[in-house]
């Protein structure tokens, strides 16, 4: 059994195709997926997927790249985070990749938004789903400042779609976080990332598609869907010299340990 720890099934290109995607998942042995929220506007639809299907769950959060959307208050996140089948907070974090004309100093709104998510996660004892791009120092610093150091009371969470260095992975692991690998791991030019995937301890690793984006080889460039997470597992199995089934089992157990809400019957 494979678990896709991060997908966007509410995005139009996947939503329209849901019955076929669910069949493909069943055929591939991908029997669980976490549907990730990126705006409050989208939440009802993401949450609806989790309410309609007993192998889907949802998060609540506003992605750092999303501007011109409702800015979430702490209360907005707390209220939705308490709903049944909401098992994580995110995706949230920092993204300085697309600054355009702006400077890092101009991105204070992003850092404030991230802090609001961390505070909600800690109050609810739900794990954080973290997006970080060109911003790992600030991401780690803000987590520490908000008390996320792996000590009791920490929300913890996952650095999703990991593309950072081994040093950043080490720092995230030291704060008690998990590391999730996507289809990027199968890309020809991702040799450095494959080295990171050799180093992350097996009991702290998750796999994901981040679909509809980032389809793994041999589907690179096509629309991704959760059934393709098998190819991420195969790549990790190759790197670690074990069977894909072992990666499936271990990453599924890790998912249950981190997103413990997926085990509740509510
Ligand atoms: Ni995502």
PDB file of C-alpha atoms and ligand atoms in Angstrom:
ATOM      1  CA  UNK A   1       0.000   0.000   0.000  1.00  0.00           C
ATOM      2  CA  UNK A   2       1.295   3.378  -1.085  1.00  0.00           C
ATOM      3  CA  UNK A   3       0.339   6.721   0.444  1.00  0.00           C
ATOM      4  CA  UNK A   4       0.516   9.943  -1.554  1.00  0.00           C
ATOM      5  CA  UNK A   5       1.210  12.479   1.196  1.00  0.00           C
ATOM      6  CA  UNK A   6       0.615  15.556  -0.983  1.00  0.00           C
ATOM      7  CA  UNK A   7      -1.671  16.115  -3.957  1.00  0.00           C
ATOM      8  CA  UNK A   8      -4.049  18.775  -5.263  1.00  0.00           C
ATOM      9  CA  UNK A   9      -7.089  16.834  -6.430  1.00  0.00           C
ATOM     10  CA  UNK A  10      -9.257  19.939  -6.258  1.00  0.00           C
ATOM     11  CA  UNK A  11      -7.318  21.543  -9.125  1.00  0.00           C
ATOM     12  CA  UNK A  12      -9.426  21.523 -12.304  1.00  0.00           C
ATOM     13  CA  UNK A  13      -7.218  19.174 -14.337  1.00  0.00           C
ATOM     14  CA  UNK A  14      -7.623  16.429 -11.688  1.00  0.00           C
ATOM     15  CA  UNK A  15     -11.076  17.202 -10.317  1.00  0.00           C
ATOM     16  CA  UNK A  16     -12.671  16.565 -13.720  1.00  0.00           C
ATOM     17  CA  UNK A  17     -11.005  13.199 -13.930  1.00  0.00           C
ATOM     18  CA  UNK A  18     -11.545  11.889 -10.413  1.00  0.00           C
ATOM     19  CA  UNK A  19     -13.263   8.543 -11.156  1.00  0.00           C
ATOM     20  CA  UNK A  20     -10.489   7.553 -13.564  1.00  0.00           C
ATOM     21  CA  UNK A  21      -7.814   8.713 -11.118  1.00  0.00           C
ATOM     22  CA  UNK A  22      -9.354   6.698  -8.296  1.00  0.00           C
ATOM     23  CA  UNK A  23      -9.351   3.578 -10.502  1.00  0.00           C
ATOM     24  CA  UNK A  24      -5.710   4.177 -11.446  1.00  0.00           C
ATOM     25  CA  UNK A  25      -4.819   4.575  -7.768  1.00  0.00           C
ATOM     26  CA  UNK A  26      -6.548   1.301  -6.866  1.00  0.00           C
ATOM     27  CA  UNK A  27      -4.816  -0.508  -9.729  1.00  0.00           C
ATOM     28  CA  UNK A  28      -1.403   0.817  -8.639  1.00  0.00           C
ATOM     29  CA  UNK A  29      -1.956   0.011  -4.946  1.00  0.00           C
ATOM     30  CA  UNK A  30      -2.009   3.672  -3.940  1.00  0.00           C
ATOM     31  CA  UNK A  31      -4.728   3.432  -1.383  1.00  0.00           C
ATOM     32  CA  UNK A  32      -4.457   6.747   0.451  1.00  0.00           C
ATOM     33  CA  UNK A  33      -3.929  10.396  -0.425  1.00  0.00           C
ATOM     34  CA  UNK A  34      -3.748  13.647   1.485  1.00  0.00           C
ATOM     35  CA  UNK A  35      -5.530  16.460  -0.371  1.00  0.00           C
ATOM     36  CA  UNK A  36      -3.706  19.724   0.190  1.00  0.00           C
ATOM     37  CA  UNK A  37      -5.433  23.074   0.556  1.00  0.00           C
ATOM     38  CA  UNK A  38      -3.792  26.209  -0.890  1.00  0.00           C
ATOM     39  CA  UNK A  39      -6.437  28.927  -0.315  1.00  0.00           C
ATOM     40  CA  UNK A  40      -9.358  29.386   2.060  1.00  0.00           C
ATOM     41  CA  UNK A  41     -11.521  29.829  -1.042  1.00  0.00           C
ATOM     42  CA  UNK A  42     -10.613  26.293  -2.088  1.00  0.00           C
ATOM     43  CA  UNK A  43     -10.977  24.684   1.343  1.00  0.00           C
ATOM     44  CA  UNK A  44     -14.559  23.501   1.063  1.00  0.00           C
ATOM     45  CA  UNK A  45     -13.804  21.641  -2.113  1.00  0.00           C
ATOM     46  CA  UNK A  46     -10.638  20.011  -0.732  1.00  0.00           C
ATOM     47  CA  UNK A  47     -12.413  19.098   2.475  1.00  0.00           C
ATOM     48  CA  UNK A  48     -15.338  17.787   0.448  1.00  0.00           C
ATOM     49  CA  UNK A  49     -13.033  15.249  -1.202  1.00  0.00           C
ATOM     50  CA  UNK A  50     -12.022  13.982   2.226  1.00  0.00           C
ATOM     51  CA  UNK A  51     -15.627  13.786   3.390  1.00  0.00           C
ATOM     52  CA  UNK A  52     -16.710  11.925   0.254  1.00  0.00           C
ATOM     53  CA  UNK A  53     -13.926   9.306   0.181  1.00  0.00           C
ATOM     54  CA  UNK A  54     -12.695   7.328   3.177  1.00  0.00           C
ATOM     55  CA  UNK A  55      -9.129   7.113   1.805  1.00  0.00           C
ATOM     56  CA  UNK A  56      -8.739  10.861   1.279  1.00  0.00           C
ATOM     57  CA  UNK A  57      -7.968  13.411   3.986  1.00  0.00           C
ATOM     58  CA  UNK A  58      -7.523  17.160   3.853  1.00  0.00           C
ATOM     59  CA  UNK A  59      -5.415  19.981   5.226  1.00  0.00           C
ATOM     60  CA  UNK A  60      -6.234  23.652   5.652  1.00  0.00           C
ATOM     61  CA  UNK A  61      -3.816  26.411   4.721  1.00  0.00           C
ATOM     62  CA  UNK A  62      -2.881  29.193   2.338  1.00  0.00           C
ATOM     63  CA  UNK A  63       0.164  28.646   0.128  1.00  0.00           C
ATOM     64  CA  UNK A  64       2.892  31.315   0.369  1.00  0.00           C
ATOM     65  CA  UNK A  65       2.712  31.938  -3.397  1.00  0.00           C
ATOM     66  CA  UNK A  66      -0.965  32.855  -3.277  1.00  0.00           C
ATOM     67  CA  UNK A  67      -1.568  36.587  -3.245  1.00  0.00           C
ATOM     68  CA  UNK A  68      -4.876  38.360  -3.810  1.00  0.00           C
ATOM     69  CA  UNK A  69      -6.634  35.672  -1.763  1.00  0.00           C
ATOM     70  CA  UNK A  70      -8.217  35.802   1.695  1.00  0.00           C
ATOM     71  CA  UNK A  71      -5.511  36.225   4.310  1.00  0.00           C
ATOM     72  CA  UNK A  72      -6.157  33.542   6.949  1.00  0.00           C
ATOM     73  CA  UNK A  73      -6.550  34.643  10.564  1.00  0.00           C
ATOM     74  CA  UNK A  74      -5.558  32.306  13.355  1.00  0.00           C
ATOM     75  CA  UNK A  75      -9.237  31.749  13.990  1.00  0.00           C
ATOM     76  CA  UNK A  76      -9.924  30.876  10.322  1.00  0.00           C
ATOM     77  CA  UNK A  77      -7.356  28.094  10.554  1.00  0.00           C
ATOM     78  CA  UNK A  78      -8.400  26.882  14.001  1.00  0.00           C
ATOM     79  CA  UNK A  79     -12.056  26.633  13.015  1.00  0.00           C
ATOM     80  CA  UNK A  80     -11.369  24.601   9.883  1.00  0.00           C
ATOM     81  CA  UNK A  81      -8.579  22.607  11.477  1.00  0.00           C
ATOM     82  CA  UNK A  82     -11.045  21.214  14.024  1.00  0.00           C
ATOM     83  CA  UNK A  83     -13.345  19.766  11.373  1.00  0.00           C
ATOM     84  CA  UNK A  84     -13.458  15.996  10.851  1.00  0.00           C
ATOM     85  CA  UNK A  85     -10.909  14.571   8.400  1.00  0.00           C
ATOM     86  CA  UNK A  86      -8.690  17.684   8.509  1.00  0.00           C
ATOM     87  CA  UNK A  87      -5.375  16.195   9.623  1.00  0.00           C
ATOM     88  CA  UNK A  88      -2.743  18.845   8.884  1.00  0.00           C
ATOM     89  CA  UNK A  89      -2.057  22.582   8.515  1.00  0.00           C
ATOM     90  CA  UNK A  90      -0.707  23.827   5.181  1.00  0.00           C
ATOM     91  CA  UNK A  91       0.594  24.048   2.763  1.00  0.00           C
ATOM     92  CA  UNK A  92       2.431  26.937   4.292  1.00  0.00           C
ATOM     93  CA  UNK A  93       5.970  28.264   4.439  1.00  0.00           C
ATOM     94  CA  UNK A  94       8.094  30.712   2.496  1.00  0.00           C
ATOM     95  CA  UNK A  95       8.890  31.194  -1.174  1.00  0.00           C
ATOM     96  CA  UNK A  96      11.445  33.817  -2.216  1.00  0.00           C
ATOM     97  CA  UNK A  97      11.883  32.329  -5.674  1.00  0.00           C
ATOM     98  CA  UNK A  98       9.500  34.692  -7.425  1.00  0.00           C
ATOM     99  CA  UNK A  99      10.399  37.985  -5.801  1.00  0.00           C
ATOM    100  CA  UNK A 100      10.232  39.922  -9.067  1.00  0.00           C
ATOM    101  CA  UNK A 101      10.904  43.540  -8.209  1.00  0.00           C
ATOM    102  CA  UNK A 102      10.614  42.902  -4.505  1.00  0.00           C
ATOM    103  CA  UNK A 103      13.240  42.225  -1.855  1.00  0.00           C
ATOM    104  CA  UNK A 104      13.177  39.630   0.912  1.00  0.00           C
ATOM    105  CA  UNK A 105      12.331  42.486   3.296  1.00  0.00           C
ATOM    106  CA  UNK A 106       9.133  43.091   1.318  1.00  0.00           C
ATOM    107  CA  UNK A 107       7.949  39.550   2.066  1.00  0.00           C
ATOM    108  CA  UNK A 108       7.074  40.193   5.697  1.00  0.00           C
ATOM    109  CA  UNK A 109       3.451  39.337   4.882  1.00  0.00           C
ATOM    110  CA  UNK A 110       4.609  35.824   3.918  1.00  0.00           C
ATOM    111  CA  UNK A 111       6.515  35.406   7.158  1.00  0.00           C
ATOM    112  CA  UNK A 112       3.506  36.609   9.157  1.00  0.00           C
ATOM    113  CA  UNK A 113       1.236  34.200   7.293  1.00  0.00           C
ATOM    114  CA  UNK A 114       3.652  31.365   8.034  1.00  0.00           C
ATOM    115  CA  UNK A 115       3.707  32.254  11.754  1.00  0.00           C
ATOM    116  CA  UNK A 116      -0.105  32.219  11.853  1.00  0.00           C
ATOM    117  CA  UNK A 117      -0.093  28.690  10.416  1.00  0.00           C
ATOM    118  CA  UNK A 118       2.531  27.497  12.904  1.00  0.00           C
ATOM    119  CA  UNK A 119       0.509  28.901  15.808  1.00  0.00           C
ATOM    120  CA  UNK A 120      -2.646  27.177  14.567  1.00  0.00           C
ATOM    121  CA  UNK A 121      -0.822  23.870  14.142  1.00  0.00           C
ATOM    122  CA  UNK A 122       0.582  24.060  17.666  1.00  0.00           C
ATOM    123  CA  UNK A 123      -2.787  24.893  19.200  1.00  0.00           C
ATOM    124  CA  UNK A 124      -4.494  22.063  17.356  1.00  0.00           C
ATOM    125  CA  UNK A 125      -1.609  19.606  17.673  1.00  0.00           C
ATOM    126  CA  UNK A 126      -1.729  19.044  13.921  1.00  0.00           C
ATOM    127  CA  UNK A 127       1.400  18.621  11.766  1.00  0.00           C
ATOM    128  CA  UNK A 128       2.533  21.349   9.356  1.00  0.00           C
ATOM    129  CA  UNK A 129       2.895  20.797   5.605  1.00  0.00           C
ATOM    130  CA  UNK A 130       5.780  23.068   4.678  1.00  0.00           C
ATOM    131  CA  UNK A 131       6.695  24.548   1.323  1.00  0.00           C
ATOM    132  CA  UNK A 132      10.078  26.250   1.194  1.00  0.00           C
ATOM    133  CA  UNK A 133      11.805  27.599  -1.884  1.00  0.00           C
ATOM    134  CA  UNK A 134      14.891  29.819  -1.916  1.00  0.00           C
ATOM    135  CA  UNK A 135      14.045  30.560   1.707  1.00  0.00           C
ATOM    136  CA  UNK A 136      15.318  27.692   3.837  1.00  0.00           C
ATOM    137  CA  UNK A 137      17.214  29.833   6.368  1.00  0.00           C
ATOM    138  CA  UNK A 138      14.165  31.943   7.197  1.00  0.00           C
ATOM    139  CA  UNK A 139      11.880  28.899   7.161  1.00  0.00           C
ATOM    140  CA  UNK A 140      14.022  27.096   9.734  1.00  0.00           C
ATOM    141  CA  UNK A 141      14.563  30.264  11.803  1.00  0.00           C
ATOM    142  CA  UNK A 142      10.848  31.049  12.028  1.00  0.00           C
ATOM    143  CA  UNK A 143      10.023  27.469  12.986  1.00  0.00           C
ATOM    144  CA  UNK A 144      12.563  27.704  15.803  1.00  0.00           C
ATOM    145  CA  UNK A 145      11.327  31.135  16.906  1.00  0.00           C
ATOM    146  CA  UNK A 146       7.788  29.780  17.144  1.00  0.00           C
ATOM    147  CA  UNK A 147       9.004  26.940  19.347  1.00  0.00           C
ATOM    148  CA  UNK A 148       9.186  24.152  16.769  1.00  0.00           C
ATOM    149  CA  UNK A 149      12.261  22.271  17.922  1.00  0.00           C
ATOM    150  CA  UNK A 150      10.891  18.767  18.348  1.00  0.00           C
ATOM    151  CA  UNK A 151      10.274  19.253  22.072  1.00  0.00           C
ATOM    152  CA  UNK A 152       6.913  18.357  23.618  1.00  0.00           C
ATOM    153  CA  UNK A 153       4.282  20.808  22.394  1.00  0.00           C
ATOM    154  CA  UNK A 154       5.841  20.977  18.930  1.00  0.00           C
ATOM    155  CA  UNK A 155       3.461  20.440  16.044  1.00  0.00           C
ATOM    156  CA  UNK A 156       6.125  18.962  13.787  1.00  0.00           C
ATOM    157  CA  UNK A 157       5.308  18.234  10.196  1.00  0.00           C
ATOM    158  CA  UNK A 158       6.865  17.626   6.818  1.00  0.00           C
ATOM    159  CA  UNK A 159       9.080  19.563   4.422  1.00  0.00           C
ATOM    160  CA  UNK A 160       7.154  18.689   1.282  1.00  0.00           C
ATOM    161  CA  UNK A 161       8.525  18.271  -2.240  1.00  0.00           C
ATOM    162  CA  UNK A 162      12.024  18.474  -0.855  1.00  0.00           C
ATOM    163  CA  UNK A 163      14.608  20.044  -3.179  1.00  0.00           C
ATOM    164  CA  UNK A 164      17.051  21.506  -0.664  1.00  0.00           C
ATOM    165  CA  UNK A 165      20.533  20.395   0.387  1.00  0.00           C
ATOM    166  CA  UNK A 166      21.530  17.663   2.836  1.00  0.00           C
ATOM    167  CA  UNK A 167      22.346  20.411   5.361  1.00  0.00           C
ATOM    168  CA  UNK A 168      18.801  21.747   5.211  1.00  0.00           C
ATOM    169  CA  UNK A 169      17.453  18.196   5.496  1.00  0.00           C
ATOM    170  CA  UNK A 170      19.643  17.659   8.550  1.00  0.00           C
ATOM    171  CA  UNK A 171      18.355  20.867  10.148  1.00  0.00           C
ATOM    172  CA  UNK A 172      14.717  19.942   9.430  1.00  0.00           C
ATOM    173  CA  UNK A 173      15.240  16.446  10.843  1.00  0.00           C
ATOM    174  CA  UNK A 174      16.843  17.964  13.937  1.00  0.00           C
ATOM    175  CA  UNK A 175      13.689  20.033  14.482  1.00  0.00           C
ATOM    176  CA  UNK A 176      11.693  16.799  14.390  1.00  0.00           C
ATOM    177  CA  UNK A 177      10.341  17.184  10.844  1.00  0.00           C
ATOM    178  CA  UNK A 178       9.875  14.577   8.136  1.00  0.00           C
ATOM    179  CA  UNK A 179      11.146  14.936   4.567  1.00  0.00           C
ATOM    180  CA  UNK A 180       8.906  14.185   1.587  1.00  0.00           C
ATOM    181  CA  UNK A 181      10.219  13.388  -1.890  1.00  0.00           C
ATOM    182  CA  UNK A 182       8.305  13.979  -5.110  1.00  0.00           C
ATOM    183  CA  UNK A 183       8.766  12.997  -8.764  1.00  0.00           C
ATOM    184  CA  UNK A 184      11.641  15.479  -8.983  1.00  0.00           C
ATOM    185  CA  UNK A 185      13.756  12.680  -7.517  1.00  0.00           C
ATOM    186  CA  UNK A 186      13.424  10.781 -10.814  1.00  0.00           C
ATOM    187  CA  UNK A 187      14.548  13.717 -12.991  1.00  0.00           C
ATOM    188  CA  UNK A 188      17.831  13.303 -14.826  1.00  0.00           C
ATOM    189  CA  UNK A 189      19.321  16.497 -13.382  1.00  0.00           C
ATOM    190  CA  UNK A 190      18.457  15.652  -9.754  1.00  0.00           C
ATOM    191  CA  UNK A 191      21.639  13.761  -8.808  1.00  0.00           C
ATOM    192  CA  UNK A 192      22.223  15.961  -5.731  1.00  0.00           C
ATOM    193  CA  UNK A 193      18.695  15.352  -4.511  1.00  0.00           C
ATOM    194  CA  UNK A 194      19.162  11.599  -4.936  1.00  0.00           C
ATOM    195  CA  UNK A 195      22.153  11.884  -2.603  1.00  0.00           C
ATOM    196  CA  UNK A 196      19.891  13.567  -0.054  1.00  0.00           C
ATOM    197  CA  UNK A 197      17.385  10.717  -0.426  1.00  0.00           C
ATOM    198  CA  UNK A 198      20.137   8.231   0.383  1.00  0.00           C
ATOM    199  CA  UNK A 199      20.880  10.093   3.586  1.00  0.00           C
ATOM    200  CA  UNK A 200      17.442  10.801   5.094  1.00  0.00           C
ATOM    201  CA  UNK A 201      16.617   8.096   7.664  1.00  0.00           C
ATOM    202  CA  UNK A 202      13.933   5.719   6.409  1.00  0.00           C
ATOM    203  CA  UNK A 203      11.726   6.352   9.435  1.00  0.00           C
ATOM    204  CA  UNK A 204      11.513  10.085   8.627  1.00  0.00           C
ATOM    205  CA  UNK A 205      10.712   9.898   4.929  1.00  0.00           C
ATOM    206  CA  UNK A 206       7.438  10.409   3.059  1.00  0.00           C
ATOM    207  CA  UNK A 207       6.572  10.211  -0.629  1.00  0.00           C
ATOM    208  CA  UNK A 208       4.223  12.389  -2.642  1.00  0.00           C
ATOM    209  CA  UNK A 209       3.222  13.419  -6.136  1.00  0.00           C
ATOM    210  CA  UNK A 210       2.365  17.130  -5.640  1.00  0.00           C
ATOM    211  CA  UNK A 211       0.032  16.348  -8.557  1.00  0.00           C
ATOM    212  CA  UNK A 212      -1.052  17.754 -10.953  1.00  0.00           C
ATOM    213  CA  UNK A 213       2.549  19.047 -11.124  1.00  0.00           C
ATOM    214  CA  UNK A 214       5.930  17.314 -11.352  1.00  0.00           C
ATOM    215  CA  UNK A 215       5.009  13.953 -12.867  1.00  0.00           C
ATOM    216  CA  UNK A 216       7.853  11.478 -12.329  1.00  0.00           C
ATOM    217  CA  UNK A 217       9.761   9.810 -15.139  1.00  0.00           C
ATOM    218  CA  UNK A 218       8.427   8.142 -17.365  1.00  0.00           C
ATOM    219  CA  UNK A 219       5.502  10.604 -17.293  1.00  0.00           C
ATOM    220  CA  UNK A 220       7.567  13.777 -16.970  1.00  0.00           C
ATOM    221  CA  UNK A 221       5.753  16.741 -18.527  1.00  0.00           C
ATOM    222  CA  UNK A 222       2.349  15.046 -18.380  1.00  0.00           C
ATOM    223  CA  UNK A 223      -0.408  15.709 -15.846  1.00  0.00           C
ATOM    224  CA  UNK A 224       0.560  13.989 -12.626  1.00  0.00           C
ATOM    225  CA  UNK A 225      -1.857  12.043 -10.393  1.00  0.00           C
ATOM    226  CA  UNK A 226      -1.513  10.107  -7.119  1.00  0.00           C
ATOM    227  CA  UNK A 227      -1.157   6.703  -8.838  1.00  0.00           C
ATOM    228  CA  UNK A 228       2.282   7.817 -10.063  1.00  0.00           C
ATOM    229  CA  UNK A 229       3.675   7.990  -6.521  1.00  0.00           C
ATOM    230  CA  UNK A 230       4.762   4.395  -7.133  1.00  0.00           C
ATOM    231  CA  UNK A 231       7.527   5.742  -9.388  1.00  0.00           C
ATOM    232  CA  UNK A 232       8.872   7.924  -6.583  1.00  0.00           C
ATOM    233  CA  UNK A 233       8.963   4.854  -4.327  1.00  0.00           C
ATOM    234  CA  UNK A 234      10.725   2.852  -7.044  1.00  0.00           C
ATOM    235  CA  UNK A 235      13.407   5.522  -7.343  1.00  0.00           C
ATOM    236  CA  UNK A 236      14.010   5.527  -3.583  1.00  0.00           C
ATOM    237  CA  UNK A 237      14.075   1.718  -3.532  1.00  0.00           C
ATOM    238  CA  UNK A 238      16.755   1.765  -6.228  1.00  0.00           C
ATOM    239  CA  UNK A 239      18.820   4.286  -4.281  1.00  0.00           C
ATOM    240  CA  UNK A 240      18.553   2.366  -1.027  1.00  0.00           C
ATOM    241  CA  UNK A 241      18.862  -1.125  -2.485  1.00  0.00           C
ATOM    242  CA  UNK A 242      15.538  -2.446  -1.260  1.00  0.00           C
ATOM    243  CA  UNK A 243      12.156  -3.424  -2.686  1.00  0.00           C
ATOM    244  CA  UNK A 244       9.575  -0.749  -3.612  1.00  0.00           C
ATOM    245  CA  UNK A 245       7.099  -2.549  -1.353  1.00  0.00           C
ATOM    246  CA  UNK A 246       9.369  -1.843   1.597  1.00  0.00           C
ATOM    247  CA  UNK A 247       9.375   1.871   0.736  1.00  0.00           C
ATOM    248  CA  UNK A 248       5.576   1.731   0.371  1.00  0.00           C
ATOM    249  CA  UNK A 249       5.141   0.162   3.782  1.00  0.00           C
ATOM    250  CA  UNK A 250       7.656   2.328   5.624  1.00  0.00           C
ATOM    251  CA  UNK A 251       6.445   5.627   4.173  1.00  0.00           C
ATOM    252  CA  UNK A 252       2.826   4.633   4.860  1.00  0.00           C
ATOM    253  CA  UNK A 253       3.676   3.886   8.490  1.00  0.00           C
ATOM    254  CA  UNK A 254       5.516   7.201   8.716  1.00  0.00           C
ATOM    255  CA  UNK A 255       2.440   8.939   7.319  1.00  0.00           C
ATOM    256  CA  UNK A 256       0.278   7.350  10.023  1.00  0.00           C
ATOM    257  CA  UNK A 257       2.712   8.354  12.747  1.00  0.00           C
ATOM    258  CA  UNK A 258       2.887  11.974  11.567  1.00  0.00           C
ATOM    259  CA  UNK A 259      -0.715  12.506  10.400  1.00  0.00           C
ATOM    260  CA  UNK A 260      -2.184  10.511  13.246  1.00  0.00           C
ATOM    261  CA  UNK A 261      -5.658  11.887  12.493  1.00  0.00           C
ATOM    262  CA  UNK A 262      -5.822   9.508   9.516  1.00  0.00           C
ATOM    263  CA  UNK A 263      -6.247   6.633  11.965  1.00  0.00           C
ATOM    264  CA  UNK A 264      -9.249   8.123  13.740  1.00  0.00           C
ATOM    265  CA  UNK A 265     -12.642   6.887  12.667  1.00  0.00           C
ATOM    266  CA  UNK A 266     -14.281  10.327  12.883  1.00  0.00           C
TER     267      UNK A 266
HETATM  268 NI1  LIG B   1       1.630  21.404  -3.224  1.00  0.00          NI
END
